[in-house]
Amino acid sequence: MPVQVYFGEALGRYGFGHGHPFGADRIHAFWQETVKQGLDRRVRVAAPALAAENAIAYFHTPDYIERVKFLSATGEGYLDYGDTPAFAGVFEAAAYVVGSTLDGLKQVMAGDCPRVFVPIAGLHHARRDAAAGFCVFNDAGVVIEALRRQFHIKRVAYVDIDAHHGDGVFYAFEDDPDLIFADIHEDGRYLYPGTGFRNETGKGAAVGTKLNIPMAPGADDEAFHKVWPELEEFVRAAKPEIILLQAGADSIAGDPITHMQFSPAAHGYAAKQLCRIADEFCQGRIIAMGGGGYNRTNLALAWNAVVKAMLD
Ligand SMILES: [Zn+2]
């Protein structure tokens, strides 16, 4: 089964300087490990792609896109209330993340490469009208909208194992019954963004289409395997047409900004199991996004565990 992986300098440009945990070096930490494991010779390597502005507008409001452009030109100030600094060229850098995930979607839908991995992508905190938590444009949100508009696919499963709740995706589709949302994250009482509780199951016609599984700080692989079957059953029962996986590596022991204790094997296992479900219901279609992860060794091991699982 061919797997397409995105790598290139343009993707690495999405990163914040001055010792920010989301540094521009993350892409290289990932790729060094990919080469070390010889996976670069087993995957199809694809160059980052730039998103057209009208594609970004599938998810984001025109006012917000204009604001990002303005701050991108000045390179000063913050895009939110203090987590996400602007830098010169941030608009293009963020548009490359969206464009790469969208290009991955195009490949997947063309049918010749149903499994795709996009590091750096999975910027799940960005809202339709605002940046949040290191996330400028929500590439996952854009892809969900693109699936509906360009490919007429409604039934989408979004699975998120990043330490943080995928609030930007969750609240944007909270009342959408065809967006199946399943998220394992550190309990919002202890970690940003403070949301994603068990009773948040969707709104209106969408009640029951969202599964939030908050985990206690310090939750390890044993805790992961206790809750994973529930998530898997939930996704399988929904019979999605495509699966999106946000494989944030900040849920692994040793991350500097969270308190989770998973190992990279959890990420590999999640990817393997979701590939099976994708084969069963989705003609194999799955797009994995790197998401968070601020310990460079962890992100390198976890993301490559995902790639390896997709290859196997
Ligand atoms: Zn995170």
PDB file of C-alpha atoms and ligand atoms in Angstrom:
ATOM      1  CA  MET A   1       0.000   0.000   0.000  1.00  0.00           C
ATOM      2  CA  PRO A   2       1.714   3.244  -1.096  1.00  0.00           C
ATOM      3  CA  VAL A   3       1.984   6.054   1.455  1.00  0.00           C
ATOM      4  CA  GLN A   4       2.635   9.654   0.537  1.00  0.00           C
ATOM      5  CA  VAL A   5       4.603  11.827   2.997  1.00  0.00           C
ATOM      6  CA  TYR A   6       5.073  15.588   2.687  1.00  0.00           C
ATOM      7  CA  PHE A   7       8.509  17.048   3.280  1.00  0.00           C
ATOM      8  CA  GLY A   8      10.208  20.284   2.300  1.00  0.00           C
ATOM      9  CA  GLU A   9      11.555  23.595   3.516  1.00  0.00           C
ATOM     10  CA  ALA A  10       8.232  25.352   2.877  1.00  0.00           C
ATOM     11  CA  LEU A  11       6.485  23.231   5.503  1.00  0.00           C
ATOM     12  CA  GLY A  12       9.238  23.917   8.010  1.00  0.00           C
ATOM     13  CA  ARG A  13       8.704  27.628   7.687  1.00  0.00           C
ATOM     14  CA  TYR A  14       5.576  27.246   9.778  1.00  0.00           C
ATOM     15  CA  GLY A  15       7.231  27.681  13.160  1.00  0.00           C
ATOM     16  CA  PHE A  16       7.756  30.405  15.715  1.00  0.00           C
ATOM     17  CA  GLY A  17      11.230  31.656  16.627  1.00  0.00           C
ATOM     18  CA  HIS A  18      12.888  32.790  19.862  1.00  0.00           C
ATOM     19  CA  GLY A  19      12.788  29.442  21.659  1.00  0.00           C
ATOM     20  CA  HIS A  20       9.056  28.959  21.035  1.00  0.00           C
ATOM     21  CA  PRO A  21       8.095  25.276  21.532  1.00  0.00           C
ATOM     22  CA  PHE A  22       6.598  25.220  17.997  1.00  0.00           C
ATOM     23  CA  GLY A  23       9.950  25.909  16.327  1.00  0.00           C
ATOM     24  CA  ALA A  24      10.773  25.689  12.625  1.00  0.00           C
ATOM     25  CA  ASP A  25      13.166  22.810  13.351  1.00  0.00           C
ATOM     26  CA  ARG A  26      10.363  20.271  13.988  1.00  0.00           C
ATOM     27  CA  ILE A  27      10.140  19.161  10.350  1.00  0.00           C
ATOM     28  CA  HIS A  28      13.855  18.333  10.338  1.00  0.00           C
ATOM     29  CA  ALA A  29      13.654  16.377  13.596  1.00  0.00           C
ATOM     30  CA  PHE A  30      10.935  14.286  11.935  1.00  0.00           C
ATOM     31  CA  TRP A  31      12.747  13.774   8.656  1.00  0.00           C
ATOM     32  CA  GLN A  32      16.127  12.861  10.179  1.00  0.00           C
ATOM     33  CA  GLU A  33      14.404   9.964  11.916  1.00  0.00           C
ATOM     34  CA  THR A  34      12.511   9.028   8.728  1.00  0.00           C
ATOM     35  CA  VAL A  35      15.840   8.713   6.911  1.00  0.00           C
ATOM     36  CA  LYS A  36      17.480   6.928   9.859  1.00  0.00           C
ATOM     37  CA  GLN A  37      14.740   4.277   9.762  1.00  0.00           C
ATOM     38  CA  GLY A  38      14.964   4.019   5.979  1.00  0.00           C
ATOM     39  CA  LEU A  39      11.305   4.947   5.616  1.00  0.00           C
ATOM     40  CA  ASP A  40      12.144   7.710   3.128  1.00  0.00           C
ATOM     41  CA  ARG A  41      12.911   4.969   0.606  1.00  0.00           C
ATOM     42  CA  ARG A  42       9.594   3.215   1.191  1.00  0.00           C
ATOM     43  CA  VAL A  43       7.218   6.184   0.920  1.00  0.00           C
ATOM     44  CA  ARG A  44       6.389   8.567  -1.884  1.00  0.00           C
ATOM     45  CA  VAL A  45       7.875  11.927  -0.906  1.00  0.00           C
ATOM     46  CA  ALA A  46       5.768  14.913  -1.945  1.00  0.00           C
ATOM     47  CA  ALA A  47       6.718  18.594  -1.953  1.00  0.00           C
ATOM     48  CA  PRO A  48       4.636  21.019   0.132  1.00  0.00           C
ATOM     49  CA  ALA A  49       1.864  22.794  -1.787  1.00  0.00           C
ATOM     50  CA  LEU A  50       0.510  26.309  -1.345  1.00  0.00           C
ATOM     51  CA  ALA A  51      -3.234  26.664  -0.701  1.00  0.00           C
ATOM     52  CA  ALA A  52      -5.250  29.107  -2.767  1.00  0.00           C
ATOM     53  CA  GLU A  53      -6.887  31.787  -0.673  1.00  0.00           C
ATOM     54  CA  ASN A  54     -10.373  30.696  -1.724  1.00  0.00           C
ATOM     55  CA  ALA A  55      -9.624  27.220  -0.342  1.00  0.00           C
ATOM     56  CA  ILE A  56      -8.575  28.675   3.030  1.00  0.00           C
ATOM     57  CA  ALA A  57     -11.902  30.532   2.937  1.00  0.00           C
ATOM     58  CA  TYR A  58     -13.776  27.195   2.860  1.00  0.00           C
ATOM     59  CA  PHE A  59     -13.257  27.241   6.627  1.00  0.00           C
ATOM     60  CA  HIS A  60     -12.005  30.702   7.647  1.00  0.00           C
ATOM     61  CA  THR A  61     -13.803  34.047   7.496  1.00  0.00           C
ATOM     62  CA  PRO A  62     -12.578  36.664   4.972  1.00  0.00           C
ATOM     63  CA  ASP A  63     -11.960  39.180   7.784  1.00  0.00           C
ATOM     64  CA  TYR A  64      -9.702  36.777   9.606  1.00  0.00           C
ATOM     65  CA  ILE A  65      -7.749  35.862   6.449  1.00  0.00           C
ATOM     66  CA  GLU A  66      -7.179  39.581   5.843  1.00  0.00           C
ATOM     67  CA  ARG A  67      -5.972  40.024   9.429  1.00  0.00           C
ATOM     68  CA  VAL A  68      -3.417  37.225   9.035  1.00  0.00           C
ATOM     69  CA  LYS A  69      -2.195  38.800   5.775  1.00  0.00           C
ATOM     70  CA  PHE A  70      -1.819  42.183   7.476  1.00  0.00           C
ATOM     71  CA  LEU A  71       0.165  40.776  10.422  1.00  0.00           C
ATOM     72  CA  SER A  72       2.211  38.655   8.012  1.00  0.00           C
ATOM     73  CA  ALA A  73       3.352  41.823   6.250  1.00  0.00           C
ATOM     74  CA  THR A  74       4.261  43.674   9.452  1.00  0.00           C
ATOM     75  CA  GLY A  75       5.590  40.563  11.235  1.00  0.00           C
ATOM     76  CA  GLU A  76       4.719  42.017  14.630  1.00  0.00           C
ATOM     77  CA  GLY A  77       2.213  41.412  17.390  1.00  0.00           C
ATOM     78  CA  TYR A  78       0.144  38.352  18.174  1.00  0.00           C
ATOM     79  CA  LEU A  79      -2.436  36.484  16.129  1.00  0.00           C
ATOM     80  CA  ASP A  80      -4.297  35.547  19.330  1.00  0.00           C
ATOM     81  CA  TYR A  81      -4.060  36.545  22.987  1.00  0.00           C
ATOM     82  CA  GLY A  82      -0.416  35.634  23.440  1.00  0.00           C
ATOM     83  CA  ASP A  83       0.334  32.031  22.370  1.00  0.00           C
ATOM     84  CA  THR A  84       0.718  32.587  18.651  1.00  0.00           C
ATOM     85  CA  PRO A  85       3.099  35.382  17.633  1.00  0.00           C
ATOM     86  CA  ALA A  86       2.955  36.828  14.126  1.00  0.00           C
ATOM     87  CA  PHE A  87       6.103  36.664  12.013  1.00  0.00           C
ATOM     88  CA  ALA A  88       6.952  38.010   8.573  1.00  0.00           C
ATOM     89  CA  GLY A  89       5.552  35.527   6.050  1.00  0.00           C
ATOM     90  CA  VAL A  90       3.235  33.734   8.504  1.00  0.00           C
ATOM     91  CA  PHE A  91       0.377  33.896   5.975  1.00  0.00           C
ATOM     92  CA  GLU A  92       2.359  31.989   3.308  1.00  0.00           C
ATOM     93  CA  ALA A  93       3.790  29.565   5.878  1.00  0.00           C
ATOM     94  CA  ALA A  94       0.302  28.739   7.180  1.00  0.00           C
ATOM     95  CA  ALA A  95      -1.029  28.530   3.602  1.00  0.00           C
ATOM     96  CA  TYR A  96       1.638  25.902   2.847  1.00  0.00           C
ATOM     97  CA  VAL A  97       0.389  23.766   5.730  1.00  0.00           C
ATOM     98  CA  VAL A  98      -3.206  23.982   4.468  1.00  0.00           C
ATOM     99  CA  GLY A  99      -2.093  23.443   0.868  1.00  0.00           C
ATOM    100  CA  SER A 100      -0.099  20.331   1.740  1.00  0.00           C
ATOM    101  CA  THR A 101      -3.003  18.733   3.595  1.00  0.00           C
ATOM    102  CA  LEU A 102      -5.313  19.664   0.700  1.00  0.00           C
ATOM    103  CA  ASP A 103      -2.848  18.195  -1.792  1.00  0.00           C
ATOM    104  CA  GLY A 104      -2.835  15.046   0.312  1.00  0.00           C
ATOM    105  CA  LEU A 105      -6.613  14.970   0.089  1.00  0.00           C
ATOM    106  CA  LYS A 106      -6.411  15.274  -3.705  1.00  0.00           C
ATOM    107  CA  GLN A 107      -4.031  12.294  -3.837  1.00  0.00           C
ATOM    108  CA  VAL A 108      -6.231  10.244  -1.550  1.00  0.00           C
ATOM    109  CA  MET A 109      -9.372  11.006  -3.558  1.00  0.00           C
ATOM    110  CA  ALA A 110      -7.634  10.235  -6.852  1.00  0.00           C
ATOM    111  CA  GLY A 111      -7.398   6.700  -5.479  1.00  0.00           C
ATOM    112  CA  ASP A 112      -3.814   5.801  -6.304  1.00  0.00           C
ATOM    113  CA  CYS A 113      -2.418   6.673  -2.875  1.00  0.00           C
ATOM    114  CA  PRO A 114      -5.080   6.312  -0.204  1.00  0.00           C
ATOM    115  CA  ARG A 115      -2.743   6.853   2.784  1.00  0.00           C
ATOM    116  CA  VAL A 116      -1.090  10.203   3.371  1.00  0.00           C
ATOM    117  CA  PHE A 117       0.960  11.726   6.205  1.00  0.00           C
ATOM    118  CA  VAL A 118       1.487  15.467   6.563  1.00  0.00           C
ATOM    119  CA  PRO A 119       3.889  16.517   9.346  1.00  0.00           C
ATOM    120  CA  ILE A 120       3.414  19.978  10.955  1.00  0.00           C
ATOM    121  CA  ALA A 121      -0.255  19.909   9.837  1.00  0.00           C
ATOM    122  CA  GLY A 122      -3.244  19.214  12.095  1.00  0.00           C
ATOM    123  CA  LEU A 123      -3.489  22.763  13.453  1.00  0.00           C
ATOM    124  CA  HIS A 124      -6.611  21.896  15.381  1.00  0.00           C
ATOM    125  CA  HIS A 125      -7.037  24.933  17.648  1.00  0.00           C
ATOM    126  CA  ALA A 126      -7.580  27.603  14.958  1.00  0.00           C
ATOM    127  CA  ARG A 127     -11.174  28.805  14.785  1.00  0.00           C
ATOM    128  CA  ARG A 128     -13.034  30.043  11.756  1.00  0.00           C
ATOM    129  CA  ASP A 129     -12.351  33.638  12.776  1.00  0.00           C
ATOM    130  CA  ALA A 130      -9.280  33.453  14.997  1.00  0.00           C
ATOM    131  CA  ALA A 131      -5.877  31.907  15.657  1.00  0.00           C
ATOM    132  CA  ALA A 132      -5.363  29.951  18.864  1.00  0.00           C
ATOM    133  CA  GLY A 133      -2.713  27.805  20.559  1.00  0.00           C
ATOM    134  CA  PHE A 134       0.067  28.003  17.887  1.00  0.00           C
ATOM    135  CA  CYS A 135      -2.521  27.391  15.125  1.00  0.00           C
ATOM    136  CA  VAL A 136      -3.110  30.011  12.417  1.00  0.00           C
ATOM    137  CA  PHE A 137      -5.148  28.164   9.766  1.00  0.00           C
ATOM    138  CA  ASN A 138      -7.017  24.985  10.638  1.00  0.00           C
ATOM    139  CA  ASP A 139      -5.986  22.661   7.807  1.00  0.00           C
ATOM    140  CA  ALA A 140      -8.167  19.849   9.172  1.00  0.00           C
ATOM    141  CA  GLY A 141     -11.199  22.157   9.109  1.00  0.00           C
ATOM    142  CA  VAL A 142     -10.377  23.243   5.550  1.00  0.00           C
ATOM    143  CA  VAL A 143     -10.077  19.603   4.437  1.00  0.00           C
ATOM    144  CA  ILE A 144     -13.438  18.701   5.999  1.00  0.00           C
ATOM    145  CA  GLU A 145     -15.086  21.598   4.112  1.00  0.00           C
ATOM    146  CA  ALA A 146     -13.237  20.663   0.896  1.00  0.00           C
ATOM    147  CA  LEU A 147     -14.501  17.081   1.183  1.00  0.00           C
ATOM    148  CA  ARG A 148     -18.055  18.335   1.180  1.00  0.00           C
ATOM    149  CA  ARG A 149     -17.670  21.014  -1.503  1.00  0.00           C
ATOM    150  CA  GLN A 150     -15.235  19.425  -3.948  1.00  0.00           C
ATOM    151  CA  PHE A 151     -15.748  15.719  -3.431  1.00  0.00           C
ATOM    152  CA  HIS A 152     -19.320  15.470  -2.111  1.00  0.00           C
ATOM    153  CA  ILE A 153     -18.185  13.363   0.807  1.00  0.00           C
ATOM    154  CA  LYS A 154     -20.174  14.150   3.919  1.00  0.00           C
ATOM    155  CA  ARG A 155     -19.414  11.374   6.381  1.00  0.00           C
ATOM    156  CA  VAL A 156     -15.980  12.216   7.779  1.00  0.00           C
ATOM    157  CA  ALA A 157     -14.353  10.745  10.890  1.00  0.00           C
ATOM    158  CA  TYR A 158     -11.882  13.029  12.678  1.00  0.00           C
ATOM    159  CA  VAL A 159      -9.755  11.246  15.307  1.00  0.00           C
ATOM    160  CA  ASP A 160      -7.399  13.238  17.538  1.00  0.00           C
ATOM    161  CA  ILE A 161      -4.801  11.787  19.950  1.00  0.00           C
ATOM    162  CA  ASP A 162      -2.909  15.044  20.576  1.00  0.00           C
ATOM    163  CA  ALA A 163      -2.629  15.884  24.310  1.00  0.00           C
ATOM    164  CA  HIS A 164      -4.810  18.945  23.712  1.00  0.00           C
ATOM    165  CA  HIS A 165      -8.506  18.840  22.863  1.00  0.00           C
ATOM    166  CA  GLY A 166      -9.160  19.574  19.170  1.00  0.00           C
ATOM    167  CA  ASP A 167     -11.452  22.454  20.051  1.00  0.00           C
ATOM    168  CA  GLY A 168     -11.110  24.303  16.729  1.00  0.00           C
ATOM    169  CA  VAL A 169     -12.507  21.296  14.885  1.00  0.00           C
ATOM    170  CA  PHE A 170     -14.963  20.282  17.608  1.00  0.00           C
ATOM    171  CA  TYR A 171     -16.777  23.614  17.998  1.00  0.00           C
ATOM    172  CA  ALA A 172     -16.777  24.373  14.245  1.00  0.00           C
ATOM    173  CA  PHE A 173     -18.681  21.128  13.600  1.00  0.00           C
ATOM    174  CA  GLU A 174     -20.440  20.653  16.927  1.00  0.00           C
ATOM    175  CA  ASP A 175     -23.882  20.689  15.289  1.00  0.00           C
ATOM    176  CA  ASP A 176     -22.844  18.737  12.177  1.00  0.00           C
ATOM    177  CA  PRO A 177     -24.157  15.150  12.392  1.00  0.00           C
ATOM    178  CA  ASP A 178     -21.868  13.917   9.581  1.00  0.00           C
ATOM    179  CA  LEU A 179     -18.630  14.979  11.249  1.00  0.00           C
ATOM    180  CA  ILE A 180     -17.742  12.049  13.469  1.00  0.00           C
ATOM    181  CA  PHE A 181     -15.381  13.400  16.126  1.00  0.00           C
ATOM    182  CA  ALA A 182     -13.366  11.250  18.534  1.00  0.00           C
ATOM    183  CA  ASP A 183     -10.687  12.786  20.728  1.00  0.00           C
ATOM    184  CA  ILE A 184      -8.420  11.365  23.464  1.00  0.00           C
ATOM    185  CA  HIS A 185      -6.748  14.212  25.342  1.00  0.00           C
ATOM    186  CA  GLU A 186      -5.548  15.401  28.727  1.00  0.00           C
ATOM    187  CA  ASP A 187      -8.442  16.466  30.941  1.00  0.00           C
ATOM    188  CA  GLY A 188      -9.312  20.117  30.293  1.00  0.00           C
ATOM    189  CA  ARG A 189      -9.163  20.904  33.993  1.00  0.00           C
ATOM    190  CA  TYR A 190      -5.381  20.531  33.810  1.00  0.00           C
ATOM    191  CA  LEU A 191      -4.445  21.591  30.275  1.00  0.00           C
ATOM    192  CA  TYR A 192      -5.166  24.120  27.507  1.00  0.00           C
ATOM    193  CA  PRO A 193      -7.728  24.660  25.989  1.00  0.00           C
ATOM    194  CA  GLY A 194      -9.801  23.556  28.994  1.00  0.00           C
ATOM    195  CA  THR A 195     -12.527  21.853  26.933  1.00  0.00           C
ATOM    196  CA  GLY A 196     -13.506  18.399  25.646  1.00  0.00           C
ATOM    197  CA  PHE A 197     -15.496  16.916  28.518  1.00  0.00           C
ATOM    198  CA  ARG A 198     -17.423  13.660  28.383  1.00  0.00           C
ATOM    199  CA  ASN A 199     -20.784  15.432  28.249  1.00  0.00           C
ATOM    200  CA  GLU A 200     -19.786  17.320  25.076  1.00  0.00           C
ATOM    201  CA  THR A 201     -21.320  14.903  22.560  1.00  0.00           C
ATOM    202  CA  GLY A 202     -22.548  17.321  19.882  1.00  0.00           C
ATOM    203  CA  LYS A 203     -25.482  19.676  19.537  1.00  0.00           C
ATOM    204  CA  GLY A 204     -28.964  19.404  18.007  1.00  0.00           C
ATOM    205  CA  ALA A 205     -29.100  16.776  15.270  1.00  0.00           C
ATOM    206  CA  ALA A 206     -25.436  15.983  15.983  1.00  0.00           C
ATOM    207  CA  VAL A 207     -25.908  14.757  19.560  1.00  0.00           C
ATOM    208  CA  GLY A 208     -24.041  11.460  19.876  1.00  0.00           C
ATOM    209  CA  THR A 209     -21.706  12.029  16.916  1.00  0.00           C
ATOM    210  CA  LYS A 210     -18.865  13.365  19.071  1.00  0.00           C
ATOM    211  CA  LEU A 211     -16.799  11.381  21.571  1.00  0.00           C
ATOM    212  CA  ASN A 212     -14.547  13.225  24.008  1.00  0.00           C
ATOM    213  CA  ILE A 213     -12.307  11.092  26.225  1.00  0.00           C
ATOM    214  CA  PRO A 214     -10.470  13.206  28.789  1.00  0.00           C
ATOM    215  CA  MET A 215      -7.517  11.439  30.420  1.00  0.00           C
ATOM    216  CA  ALA A 216      -5.960  12.051  33.829  1.00  0.00           C
ATOM    217  CA  PRO A 217      -2.552  13.764  33.812  1.00  0.00           C
ATOM    218  CA  GLY A 218       0.093  11.042  33.662  1.00  0.00           C
ATOM    219  CA  ALA A 219      -2.079   8.649  31.621  1.00  0.00           C
ATOM    220  CA  ASP A 220       0.199   5.995  30.077  1.00  0.00           C
ATOM    221  CA  ASP A 221      -0.100   3.334  27.337  1.00  0.00           C
ATOM    222  CA  GLU A 222      -2.091   1.093  29.657  1.00  0.00           C
ATOM    223  CA  ALA A 223      -4.637   3.899  30.131  1.00  0.00           C
ATOM    224  CA  PHE A 224      -4.611   4.478  26.353  1.00  0.00           C
ATOM    225  CA  HIS A 225      -5.419   0.831  25.616  1.00  0.00           C
ATOM    226  CA  LYS A 226      -8.229   0.908  28.178  1.00  0.00           C
ATOM    227  CA  VAL A 227     -10.104   3.633  26.291  1.00  0.00           C
ATOM    228  CA  TRP A 228      -9.016   2.925  22.707  1.00  0.00           C
ATOM    229  CA  PRO A 229     -11.541   0.113  21.999  1.00  0.00           C
ATOM    230  CA  GLU A 230     -14.381   2.509  22.841  1.00  0.00           C
ATOM    231  CA  LEU A 231     -13.055   5.025  20.306  1.00  0.00           C
ATOM    232  CA  GLU A 232     -12.549   2.348  17.681  1.00  0.00           C
ATOM    233  CA  GLU A 233     -16.077   1.007  18.090  1.00  0.00           C
ATOM    234  CA  PHE A 234     -17.456   4.536  17.920  1.00  0.00           C
ATOM    235  CA  VAL A 235     -15.677   5.259  14.623  1.00  0.00           C
ATOM    236  CA  ARG A 236     -16.522   1.865  13.122  1.00  0.00           C
ATOM    237  CA  ALA A 237     -20.218   2.183  14.014  1.00  0.00           C
ATOM    238  CA  ALA A 238     -20.370   5.552  12.241  1.00  0.00           C
ATOM    239  CA  LYS A 239     -19.267   3.993   8.910  1.00  0.00           C
ATOM    240  CA  PRO A 240     -17.238   7.007   7.726  1.00  0.00           C
ATOM    241  CA  GLU A 241     -16.198   7.568   4.095  1.00  0.00           C
ATOM    242  CA  ILE A 242     -12.748   8.891   5.057  1.00  0.00           C
ATOM    243  CA  ILE A 243     -10.674   9.128   8.254  1.00  0.00           C
ATOM    244  CA  LEU A 244      -8.559  12.072   9.383  1.00  0.00           C
ATOM    245  CA  LEU A 245      -6.048  11.426  12.187  1.00  0.00           C
ATOM    246  CA  GLN A 246      -4.435  14.209  14.176  1.00  0.00           C
ATOM    247  CA  ALA A 247      -1.442  12.357  15.669  1.00  0.00           C
ATOM    248  CA  GLY A 248      -0.075  15.004  18.043  1.00  0.00           C
ATOM    249  CA  ALA A 249       3.088  13.754  19.756  1.00  0.00           C
ATOM    250  CA  ASP A 250       2.634  15.979  22.816  1.00  0.00           C
ATOM    251  CA  SER A 251       0.707  13.135  24.462  1.00  0.00           C
ATOM    252  CA  ILE A 252       4.020  11.245  24.869  1.00  0.00           C
ATOM    253  CA  ALA A 253       6.003  11.143  28.134  1.00  0.00           C
ATOM    254  CA  GLY A 254       8.570  13.931  28.305  1.00  0.00           C
ATOM    255  CA  ASP A 255       6.691  16.642  26.429  1.00  0.00           C
ATOM    256  CA  PRO A 256       7.609  20.025  27.906  1.00  0.00           C
ATOM    257  CA  ILE A 257       4.075  21.477  27.934  1.00  0.00           C
ATOM    258  CA  THR A 258       1.716  18.580  28.792  1.00  0.00           C
ATOM    259  CA  HIS A 259       1.514  15.847  31.456  1.00  0.00           C
ATOM    260  CA  MET A 260       0.634  12.793  29.385  1.00  0.00           C
ATOM    261  CA  GLN A 261       2.774   9.617  29.436  1.00  0.00           C
ATOM    262  CA  PHE A 262       1.942   7.682  26.254  1.00  0.00           C
ATOM    263  CA  SER A 263       4.781   6.077  24.265  1.00  0.00           C
ATOM    264  CA  PRO A 264       5.218   6.375  20.465  1.00  0.00           C
ATOM    265  CA  ALA A 265       3.776   2.847  20.238  1.00  0.00           C
ATOM    266  CA  ALA A 266       0.344   4.282  21.085  1.00  0.00           C
ATOM    267  CA  HIS A 267       0.537   6.470  17.984  1.00  0.00           C
ATOM    268  CA  GLY A 268       1.615   3.551  15.811  1.00  0.00           C
ATOM    269  CA  TYR A 269      -1.203   1.415  17.182  1.00  0.00           C
ATOM    270  CA  ALA A 270      -3.818   4.133  16.607  1.00  0.00           C
ATOM    271  CA  ALA A 271      -2.664   4.555  12.994  1.00  0.00           C
ATOM    272  CA  LYS A 272      -2.648   0.801  12.366  1.00  0.00           C
ATOM    273  CA  GLN A 273      -6.148   0.302  13.725  1.00  0.00           C
ATOM    274  CA  LEU A 274      -7.563   3.321  11.868  1.00  0.00           C
ATOM    275  CA  CYS A 275      -6.002   2.068   8.607  1.00  0.00           C
ATOM    276  CA  ARG A 276      -7.956  -1.157   9.149  1.00  0.00           C
ATOM    277  CA  ILE A 277     -11.208   0.744   9.597  1.00  0.00           C
ATOM    278  CA  ALA A 278     -10.366   2.872   6.549  1.00  0.00           C
ATOM    279  CA  ASP A 279      -9.844  -0.314   4.529  1.00  0.00           C
ATOM    280  CA  GLU A 280     -13.154  -1.660   5.787  1.00  0.00           C
ATOM    281  CA  PHE A 281     -15.360   1.389   5.176  1.00  0.00           C
ATOM    282  CA  CYS A 282     -13.444   4.142   3.389  1.00  0.00           C
ATOM    283  CA  GLN A 283     -11.774   2.462   0.383  1.00  0.00           C
ATOM    284  CA  GLY A 284      -8.583   2.804   2.395  1.00  0.00           C
ATOM    285  CA  ARG A 285      -8.719   6.591   2.595  1.00  0.00           C
ATOM    286  CA  ILE A 286      -6.879   8.063   5.585  1.00  0.00           C
ATOM    287  CA  ILE A 287      -5.000  11.333   6.061  1.00  0.00           C
ATOM    288  CA  ALA A 288      -2.752  11.573   9.122  1.00  0.00           C
ATOM    289  CA  MET A 289      -1.503  14.952  10.311  1.00  0.00           C
ATOM    290  CA  GLY A 290       1.421  15.441  12.688  1.00  0.00           C
ATOM    291  CA  GLY A 291      -0.222  17.855  15.116  1.00  0.00           C
ATOM    292  CA  GLY A 292       1.527  18.987  18.289  1.00  0.00           C
ATOM    293  CA  GLY A 293       4.632  17.599  19.974  1.00  0.00           C
ATOM    294  CA  TYR A 294       7.354  19.778  21.440  1.00  0.00           C
ATOM    295  CA  ASN A 295       9.921  17.211  22.528  1.00  0.00           C
ATOM    296  CA  ARG A 296      11.805  16.711  19.246  1.00  0.00           C
ATOM    297  CA  THR A 297      12.758  13.081  19.928  1.00  0.00           C
ATOM    298  CA  ASN A 298       9.139  12.248  20.748  1.00  0.00           C
ATOM    299  CA  LEU A 299       7.686  13.820  17.633  1.00  0.00           C
ATOM    300  CA  ALA A 300      10.305  12.119  15.461  1.00  0.00           C
ATOM    301  CA  LEU A 301       9.531   8.687  16.930  1.00  0.00           C
ATOM    302  CA  ALA A 302       5.739   9.075  17.126  1.00  0.00           C
ATOM    303  CA  TRP A 303       5.237  10.506  13.639  1.00  0.00           C
ATOM    304  CA  ASN A 304       7.479   7.844  12.105  1.00  0.00           C
ATOM    305  CA  ALA A 305       5.580   5.183  14.040  1.00  0.00           C
ATOM    306  CA  VAL A 306       2.466   6.496  12.268  1.00  0.00           C
ATOM    307  CA  VAL A 307       4.187   6.397   8.858  1.00  0.00           C
ATOM    308  CA  LYS A 308       5.473   2.878   9.528  1.00  0.00           C
ATOM    309  CA  ALA A 309       2.027   1.666  10.588  1.00  0.00           C
ATOM    310  CA  MET A 310       0.561   3.128   7.399  1.00  0.00           C
ATOM    311  CA  LEU A 311       3.217   1.336   5.324  1.00  0.00           C
ATOM    312  CA  ASP A 312       2.649  -2.014   7.034  1.00  0.00           C
TER     313      ASP A 312
HETATM  314 ZN    ZN B   1      -1.248  19.616  21.376  1.00  0.00          ZN
END
